[in-house]
Coordinates of C-alpha atoms in Angstrom, one line a residue:
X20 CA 22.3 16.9 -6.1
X21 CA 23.7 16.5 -2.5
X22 CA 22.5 12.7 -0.7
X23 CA 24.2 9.5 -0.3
X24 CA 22.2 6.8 0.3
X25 CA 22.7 4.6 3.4
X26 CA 25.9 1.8 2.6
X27 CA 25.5 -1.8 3.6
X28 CA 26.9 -1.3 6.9
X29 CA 24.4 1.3 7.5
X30 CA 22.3 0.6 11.1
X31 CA 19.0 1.4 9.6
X32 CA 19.8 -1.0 6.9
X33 CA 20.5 -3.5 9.2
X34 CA 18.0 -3.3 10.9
X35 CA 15.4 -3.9 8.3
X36 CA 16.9 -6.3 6.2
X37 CA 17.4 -8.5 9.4
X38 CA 13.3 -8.3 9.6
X39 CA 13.1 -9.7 5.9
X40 CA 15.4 -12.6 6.9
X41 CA 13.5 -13.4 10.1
X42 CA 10.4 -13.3 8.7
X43 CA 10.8 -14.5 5.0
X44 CA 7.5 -13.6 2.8
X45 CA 6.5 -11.5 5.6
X46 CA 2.5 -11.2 5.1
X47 CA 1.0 -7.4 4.8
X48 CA -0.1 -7.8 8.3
X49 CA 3.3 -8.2 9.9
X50 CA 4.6 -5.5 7.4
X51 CA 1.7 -3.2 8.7
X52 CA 2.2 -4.4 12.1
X53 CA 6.2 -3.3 11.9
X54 CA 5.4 0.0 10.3
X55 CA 6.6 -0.7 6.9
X56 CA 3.7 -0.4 5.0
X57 CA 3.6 3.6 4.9
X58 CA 7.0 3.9 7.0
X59 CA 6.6 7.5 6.2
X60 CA 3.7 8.0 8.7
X61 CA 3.6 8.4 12.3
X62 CA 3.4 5.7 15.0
X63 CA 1.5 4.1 14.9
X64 CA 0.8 3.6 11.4
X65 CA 4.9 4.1 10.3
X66 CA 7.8 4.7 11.7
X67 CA 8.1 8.5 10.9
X68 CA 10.7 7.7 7.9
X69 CA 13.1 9.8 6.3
X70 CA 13.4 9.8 2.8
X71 CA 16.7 7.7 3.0
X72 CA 14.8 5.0 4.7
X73 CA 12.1 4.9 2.7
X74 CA 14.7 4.4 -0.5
X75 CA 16.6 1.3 1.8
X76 CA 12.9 0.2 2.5
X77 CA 12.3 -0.1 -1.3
X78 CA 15.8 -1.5 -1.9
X79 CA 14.8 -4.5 1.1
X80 CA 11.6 -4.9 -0.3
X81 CA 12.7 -6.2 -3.4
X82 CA 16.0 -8.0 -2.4
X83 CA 13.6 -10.0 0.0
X84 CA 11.6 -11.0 -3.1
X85 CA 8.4 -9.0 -1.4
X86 CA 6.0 -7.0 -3.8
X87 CA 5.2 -3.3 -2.1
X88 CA 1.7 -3.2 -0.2
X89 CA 1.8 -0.6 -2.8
X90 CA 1.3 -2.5 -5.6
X91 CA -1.7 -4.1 -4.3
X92 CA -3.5 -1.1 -2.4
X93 CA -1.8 2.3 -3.8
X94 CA -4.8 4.8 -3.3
X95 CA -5.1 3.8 0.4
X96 CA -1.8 3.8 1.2
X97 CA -0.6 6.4 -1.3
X98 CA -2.7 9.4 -2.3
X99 CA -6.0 9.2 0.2
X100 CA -5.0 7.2 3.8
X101 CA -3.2 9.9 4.8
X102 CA -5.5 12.4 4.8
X103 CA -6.8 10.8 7.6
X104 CA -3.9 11.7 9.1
X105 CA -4.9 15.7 8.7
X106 CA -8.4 15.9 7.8
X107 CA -9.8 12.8 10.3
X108 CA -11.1 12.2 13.3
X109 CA -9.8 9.8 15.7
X110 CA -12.5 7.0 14.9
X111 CA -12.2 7.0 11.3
X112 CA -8.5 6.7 11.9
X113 CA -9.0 3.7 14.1
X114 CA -11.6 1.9 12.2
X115 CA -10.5 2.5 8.8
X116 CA -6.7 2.6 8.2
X117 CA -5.3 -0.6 10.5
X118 CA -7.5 -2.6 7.3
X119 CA -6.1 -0.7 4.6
X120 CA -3.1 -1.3 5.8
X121 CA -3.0 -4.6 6.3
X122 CA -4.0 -4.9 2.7
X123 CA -7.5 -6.1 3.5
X124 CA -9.7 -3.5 2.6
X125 CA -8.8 -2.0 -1.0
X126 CA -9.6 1.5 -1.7
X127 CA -10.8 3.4 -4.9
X128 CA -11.4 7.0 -5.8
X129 CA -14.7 8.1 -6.9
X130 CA -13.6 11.8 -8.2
X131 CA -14.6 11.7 -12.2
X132 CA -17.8 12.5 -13.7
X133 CA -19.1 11.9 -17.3
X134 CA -20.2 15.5 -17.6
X135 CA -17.3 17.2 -16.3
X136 CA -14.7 16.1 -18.4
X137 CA -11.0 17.7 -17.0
X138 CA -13.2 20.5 -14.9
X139 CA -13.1 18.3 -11.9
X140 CA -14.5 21.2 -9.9
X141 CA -17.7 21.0 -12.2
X142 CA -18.9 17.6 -10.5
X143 CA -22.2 17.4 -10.6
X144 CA -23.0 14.2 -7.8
X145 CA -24.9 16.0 -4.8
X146 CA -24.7 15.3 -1.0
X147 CA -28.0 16.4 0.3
X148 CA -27.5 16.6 4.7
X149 CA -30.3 15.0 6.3
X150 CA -30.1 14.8 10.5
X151 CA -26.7 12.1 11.3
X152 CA -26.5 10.9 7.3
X153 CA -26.2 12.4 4.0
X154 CA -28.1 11.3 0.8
X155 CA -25.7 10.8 -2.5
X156 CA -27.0 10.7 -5.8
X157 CA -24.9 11.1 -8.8
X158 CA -22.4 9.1 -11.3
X159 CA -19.1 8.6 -11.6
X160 CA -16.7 7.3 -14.1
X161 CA -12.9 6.1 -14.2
X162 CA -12.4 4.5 -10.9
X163 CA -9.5 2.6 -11.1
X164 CA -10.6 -0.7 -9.1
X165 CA -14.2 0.2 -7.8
X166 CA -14.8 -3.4 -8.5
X167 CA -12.9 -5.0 -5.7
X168 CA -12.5 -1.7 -3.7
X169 CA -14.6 -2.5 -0.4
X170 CA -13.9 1.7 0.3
X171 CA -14.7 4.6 -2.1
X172 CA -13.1 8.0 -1.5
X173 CA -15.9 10.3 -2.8
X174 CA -15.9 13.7 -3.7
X175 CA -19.3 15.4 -4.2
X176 CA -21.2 18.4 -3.8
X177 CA -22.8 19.7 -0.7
X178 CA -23.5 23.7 -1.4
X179 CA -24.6 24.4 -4.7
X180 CA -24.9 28.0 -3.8
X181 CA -21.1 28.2 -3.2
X182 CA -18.6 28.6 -6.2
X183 CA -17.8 25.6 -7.9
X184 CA -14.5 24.9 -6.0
X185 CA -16.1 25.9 -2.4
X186 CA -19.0 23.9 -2.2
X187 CA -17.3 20.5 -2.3
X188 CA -17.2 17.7 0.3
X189 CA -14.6 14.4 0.6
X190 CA -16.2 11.4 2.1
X191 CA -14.9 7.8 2.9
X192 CA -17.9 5.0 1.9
X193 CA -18.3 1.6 2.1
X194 CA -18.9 0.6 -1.5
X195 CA -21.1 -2.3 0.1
X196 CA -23.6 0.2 1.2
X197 CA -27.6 0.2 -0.7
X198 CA -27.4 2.3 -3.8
X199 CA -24.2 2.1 -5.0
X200 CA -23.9 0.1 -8.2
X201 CA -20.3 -0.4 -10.0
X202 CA -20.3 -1.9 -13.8
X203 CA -16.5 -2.6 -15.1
X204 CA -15.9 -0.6 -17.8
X205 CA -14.7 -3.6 -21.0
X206 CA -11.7 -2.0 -22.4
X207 CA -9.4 -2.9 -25.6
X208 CA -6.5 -4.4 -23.9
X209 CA -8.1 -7.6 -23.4
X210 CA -7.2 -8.3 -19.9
X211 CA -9.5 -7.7 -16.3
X212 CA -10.5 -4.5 -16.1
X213 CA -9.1 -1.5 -14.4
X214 CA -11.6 1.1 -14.9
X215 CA -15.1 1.0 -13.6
X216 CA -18.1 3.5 -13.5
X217 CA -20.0 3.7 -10.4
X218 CA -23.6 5.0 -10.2
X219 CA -24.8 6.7 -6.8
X220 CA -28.8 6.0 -6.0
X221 CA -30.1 7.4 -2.6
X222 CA -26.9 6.3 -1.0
X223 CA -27.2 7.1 2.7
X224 CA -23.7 7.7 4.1
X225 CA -23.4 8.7 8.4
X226 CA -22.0 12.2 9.2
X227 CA -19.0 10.4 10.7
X228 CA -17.7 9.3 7.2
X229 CA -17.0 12.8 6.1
X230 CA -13.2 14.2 5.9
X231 CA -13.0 17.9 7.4
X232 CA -16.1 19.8 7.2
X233 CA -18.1 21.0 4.9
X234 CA -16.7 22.8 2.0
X235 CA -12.9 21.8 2.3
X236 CA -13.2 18.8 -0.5
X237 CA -11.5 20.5 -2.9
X238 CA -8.8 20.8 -0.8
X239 CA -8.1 18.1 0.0
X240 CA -8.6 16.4 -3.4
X241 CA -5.7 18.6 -4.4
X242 CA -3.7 17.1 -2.2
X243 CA -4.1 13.9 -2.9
X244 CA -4.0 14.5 -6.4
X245 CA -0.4 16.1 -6.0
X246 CA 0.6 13.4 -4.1
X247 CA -0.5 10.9 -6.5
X248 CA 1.5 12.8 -9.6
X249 CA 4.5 12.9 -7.5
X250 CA 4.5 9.2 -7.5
X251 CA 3.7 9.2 -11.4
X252 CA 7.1 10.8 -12.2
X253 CA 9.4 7.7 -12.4
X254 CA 11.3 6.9 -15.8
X255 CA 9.0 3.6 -17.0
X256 CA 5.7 2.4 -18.4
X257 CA 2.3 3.2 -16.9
X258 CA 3.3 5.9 -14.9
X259 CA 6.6 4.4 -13.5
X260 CA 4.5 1.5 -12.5
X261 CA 5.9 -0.8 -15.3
X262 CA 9.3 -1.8 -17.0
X263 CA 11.7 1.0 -17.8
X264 CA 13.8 2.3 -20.8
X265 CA 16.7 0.3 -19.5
X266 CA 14.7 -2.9 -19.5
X267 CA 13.0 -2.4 -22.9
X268 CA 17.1 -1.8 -24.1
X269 CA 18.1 -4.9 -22.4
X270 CA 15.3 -6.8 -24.2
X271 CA 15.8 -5.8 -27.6
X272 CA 19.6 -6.8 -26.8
X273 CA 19.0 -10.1 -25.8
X274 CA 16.8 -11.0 -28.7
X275 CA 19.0 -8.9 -31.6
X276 CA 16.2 -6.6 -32.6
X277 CA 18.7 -4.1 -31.5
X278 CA 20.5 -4.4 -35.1
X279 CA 17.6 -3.1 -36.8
X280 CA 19.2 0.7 -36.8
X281 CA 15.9 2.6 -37.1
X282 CA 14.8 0.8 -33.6
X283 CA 18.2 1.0 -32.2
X284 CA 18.2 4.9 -33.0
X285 CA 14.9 4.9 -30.8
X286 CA 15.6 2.8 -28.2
X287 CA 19.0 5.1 -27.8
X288 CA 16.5 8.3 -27.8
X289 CA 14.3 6.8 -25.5
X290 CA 16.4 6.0 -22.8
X291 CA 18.6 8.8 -22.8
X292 CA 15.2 10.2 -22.2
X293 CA 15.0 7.8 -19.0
X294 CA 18.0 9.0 -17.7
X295 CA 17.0 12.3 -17.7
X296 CA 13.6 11.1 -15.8
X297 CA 15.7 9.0 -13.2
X298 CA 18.0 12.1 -12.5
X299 CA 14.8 14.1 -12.1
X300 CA 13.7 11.8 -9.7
X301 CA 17.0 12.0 -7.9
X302 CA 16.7 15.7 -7.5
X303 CA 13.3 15.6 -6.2
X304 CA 15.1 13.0 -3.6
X305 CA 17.8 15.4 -3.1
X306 CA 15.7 17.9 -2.0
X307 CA 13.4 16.4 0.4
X308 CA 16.7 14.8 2.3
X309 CA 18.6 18.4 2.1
X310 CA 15.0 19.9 3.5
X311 CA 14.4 22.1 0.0
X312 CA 11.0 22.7 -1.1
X313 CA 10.2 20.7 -4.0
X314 CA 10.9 22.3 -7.4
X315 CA 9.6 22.9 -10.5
X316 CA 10.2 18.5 -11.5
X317 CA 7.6 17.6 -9.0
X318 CA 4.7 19.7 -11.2
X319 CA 5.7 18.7 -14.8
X320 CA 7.7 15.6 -13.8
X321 CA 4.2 13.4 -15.1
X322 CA 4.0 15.8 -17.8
X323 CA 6.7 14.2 -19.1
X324 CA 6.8 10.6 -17.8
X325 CA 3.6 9.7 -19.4
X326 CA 4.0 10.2 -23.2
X327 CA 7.9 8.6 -22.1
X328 CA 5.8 5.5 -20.9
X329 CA 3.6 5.4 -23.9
X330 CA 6.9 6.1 -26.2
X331 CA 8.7 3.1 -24.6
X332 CA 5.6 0.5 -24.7
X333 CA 5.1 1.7 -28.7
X334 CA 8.5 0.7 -29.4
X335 CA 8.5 -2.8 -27.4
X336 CA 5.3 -3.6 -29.2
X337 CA 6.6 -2.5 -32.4
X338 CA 9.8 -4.4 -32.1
X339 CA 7.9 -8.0 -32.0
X340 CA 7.0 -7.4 -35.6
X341 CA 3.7 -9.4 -37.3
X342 CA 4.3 -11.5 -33.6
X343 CA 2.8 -8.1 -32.3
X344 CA -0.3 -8.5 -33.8
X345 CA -0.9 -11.7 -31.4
X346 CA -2.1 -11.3 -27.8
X347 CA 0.6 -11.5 -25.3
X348 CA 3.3 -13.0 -27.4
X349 CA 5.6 -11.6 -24.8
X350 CA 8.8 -12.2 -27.3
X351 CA 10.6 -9.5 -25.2
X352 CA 11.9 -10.6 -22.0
X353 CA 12.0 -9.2 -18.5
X354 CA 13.8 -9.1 -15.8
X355 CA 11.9 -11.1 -12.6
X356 CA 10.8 -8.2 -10.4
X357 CA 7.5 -7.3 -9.5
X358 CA 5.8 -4.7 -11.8
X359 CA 2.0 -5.1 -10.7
X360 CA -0.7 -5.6 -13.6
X361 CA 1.9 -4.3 -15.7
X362 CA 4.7 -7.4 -16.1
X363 CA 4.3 -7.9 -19.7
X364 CA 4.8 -5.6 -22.5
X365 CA 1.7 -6.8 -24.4
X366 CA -0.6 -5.6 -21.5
X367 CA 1.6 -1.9 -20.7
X368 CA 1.2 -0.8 -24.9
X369 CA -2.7 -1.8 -24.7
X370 CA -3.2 0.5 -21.2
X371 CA -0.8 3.0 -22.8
X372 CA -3.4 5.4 -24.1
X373 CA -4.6 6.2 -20.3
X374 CA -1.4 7.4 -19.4
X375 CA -2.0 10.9 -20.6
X376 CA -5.2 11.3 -19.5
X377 CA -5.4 9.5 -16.0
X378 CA -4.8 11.8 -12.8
X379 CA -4.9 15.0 -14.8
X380 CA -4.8 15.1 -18.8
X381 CA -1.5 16.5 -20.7
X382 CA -3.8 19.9 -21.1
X383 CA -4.3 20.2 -17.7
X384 CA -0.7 20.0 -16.4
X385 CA 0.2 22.0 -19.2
X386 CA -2.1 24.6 -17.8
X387 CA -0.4 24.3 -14.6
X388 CA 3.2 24.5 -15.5
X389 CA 2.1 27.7 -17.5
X390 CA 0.2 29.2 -14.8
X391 CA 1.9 28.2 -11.4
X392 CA 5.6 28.2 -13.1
X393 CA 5.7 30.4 -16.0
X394 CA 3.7 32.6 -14.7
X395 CA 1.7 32.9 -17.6
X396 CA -2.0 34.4 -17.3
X397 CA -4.4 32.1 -16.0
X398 CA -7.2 30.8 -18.9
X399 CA -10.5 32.4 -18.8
X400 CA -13.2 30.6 -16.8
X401 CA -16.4 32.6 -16.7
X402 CA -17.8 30.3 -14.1
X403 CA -14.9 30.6 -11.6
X404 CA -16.8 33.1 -9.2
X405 CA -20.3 32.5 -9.6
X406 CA -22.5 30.1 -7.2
X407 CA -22.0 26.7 -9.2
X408 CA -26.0 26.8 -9.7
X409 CA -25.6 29.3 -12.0
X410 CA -23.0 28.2 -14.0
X411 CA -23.3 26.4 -17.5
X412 CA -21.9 23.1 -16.1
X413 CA -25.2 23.4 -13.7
X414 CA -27.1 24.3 -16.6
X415 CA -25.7 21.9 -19.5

């Protein structure tokens, strides 16, 4: 690795940290306003940061006590607002990001379907063209926050002569609009929901809501997709979202569970494990401020970090003994930072079991990492060049 991050002295340090301190809690209107939001966009939705800024940004972010828009509206600002940037048109781009930025409309994803399983290309929800609007019916399943999302990201099918990956359209809605009905999904962890399935009925959506033209969807998707993994591949629970190795190690300190040696054997194994996640992370750092192409860490870097999540939320819950069995007995302690939905251990083992399967399943990335790195042979899909109305997924 080759960076060194910005010292205290450091101008562009300065400069934002003298923001924080003349505007303390900032709201996520100023912060838009400013450019901090998604600093790594252009004006004038960011500031056109580098990767050492953005790192600096992070750093200022928390010493001011300030949780990351982020936290509160990731797919908007993360993985789908900037397509907009490449794939929209000036309206949309007007109308729709200042909001999302601002934190005041949330954003979901409506990709999943409960037919297609992994074969995300095998979606099944039509867009029939009809003069200015399209007509949407289908279901989806798995949308993180469709609930309180006033804005779905929708993927769905508008050629059904085309192959299964060509005929694909990306559309922005407004999850307000007649026909579209979201039902929370109940799960076991005992806490508000995060998952949802939406159901599609006639749902009339103007031309001038669709991303690119015809056809590119899949692109796109991919895109965001990547972007979204990138972000996954932090050492900690729930995708990086939640506490880390280090924390779990500093818990199980404080209370003496450390003594037991078959948990202090795993907790040693575990963040050594972190370790190697934060250096990965560093790398993938290096390279974007030394201009090198992203290697091989940014493809199976979730591979990894997700069962490491689930491995370190096992052990925390473990730890508490019988107290475990209790709903949030929280006996482990955390540092005071900001880690979302995610700030008690209780809550991170229960939501644990998505981690593998969220934003691309272990079998899927292990696909990938064999295909696009290995260089292995690519697994047999019968359906991969035939119109999709001819395939089995059409059929099934």
């Amino acid at each position: 690795m080759d960076f060194t991050l910005p010292a205290e002295d450091d101008p562009r340090r300065i400069e934002i940290r003298s923001f924080f301190e003349d505007h303390p809690g900032a709201s996520y209107a100023q912060l838009a306003e400013r450019g901090y939001t998604a600093p790594n966009w252009p004006a004038p939705w960011g500031i056109s940061a580098d990767p050492e800024t953005m790192i600096v940004l992070e750093q200022e972010y928390a010493r001011a006590g300030i949780a990351h828009p982020m936290t509160f509206n990731l797919i908007a600002i993360n993985q789908c607002g900037q397509s907009l940037l490449k794939w929209g048109t000036d309206d949309q781009r007007k109308e729709l990001l200042p909001p999302a930025l601002r934190c005041e409309a949330r954003w979901c994803m409506l990709f999943s379907e409960p037919s297609g399983g992994s074969d995300l290309a095998g979606l099944r929800t039509t867009a029939r063209r009809e003069g200015d609007e399209y007509v949407v019916n289908g279901q989806k399943i798995w949308n993180s926050s469709a609930n309180i999302a006033s804005h779905g990201v929708l993927l769905a099918r508008t050629d059904s002569t085309a192959p299964k990956h060509k005929g694909l359209t990306q559309f922005v809605i407004d999850m307000k609009t007649p026909g579209v009905t979201v039902r929370p999904i109940v799960d076991m962890s005992g806490e508000e929901s995060e998952y949802c399935e939406v159901f599609l009925d006639e749902v009339r959506i103007p031309v001038s809501r669709r991303l690119g033209e015809e056809g590119d969807g899949w692109r796109i998707t991919l895109e965001q997709l990547q972007t979204e993994r990138q972000s996954m591949t932090k050492p900690g629970a729930i995708w990086g979202g939640g506490p880390t190795a280090r924390e779990l190690l500093d818990g199980l300190i404080a209370t003496g569970r450390i003594k037991d040696p078959v948990i202090r054997g795993e907790a040693g194994r575990l963040y050594v494990e972190g370790e190697m996640l934060r250096l990965m992370s560093a790398r993938h750092l290096s390279n974007k401020i030394n201009g090198r192409p992203a290697g091989p860490e940014g493809s199976f870097g979730k591979m990894i970090a997700s069962p490491h999540g689930q491995a370190i939320s096992d052990l925390a819950k473990r730890s508490q003994g019988p107290a475990g069995m209790i709903r949030n007995p929280d006996v482990l302690p955390l540092p005071d930072k900001h880690f979302g939905r995610f700030s008690n251990w209780d809550y991170a083992y229960w939501f644990a079991p998505a981690g593998t399967l969220g934003v691309g399943t272990q079998e899927i990335l292990k696909n990938a990492v064999s295909e696009r790195i290995l260089g292995l042979p690519r697994e047999d899909d019968p359906d991969i060049k035939l119109p999709f109305d001819r395939t089995r997924r059409a059929a099934a």
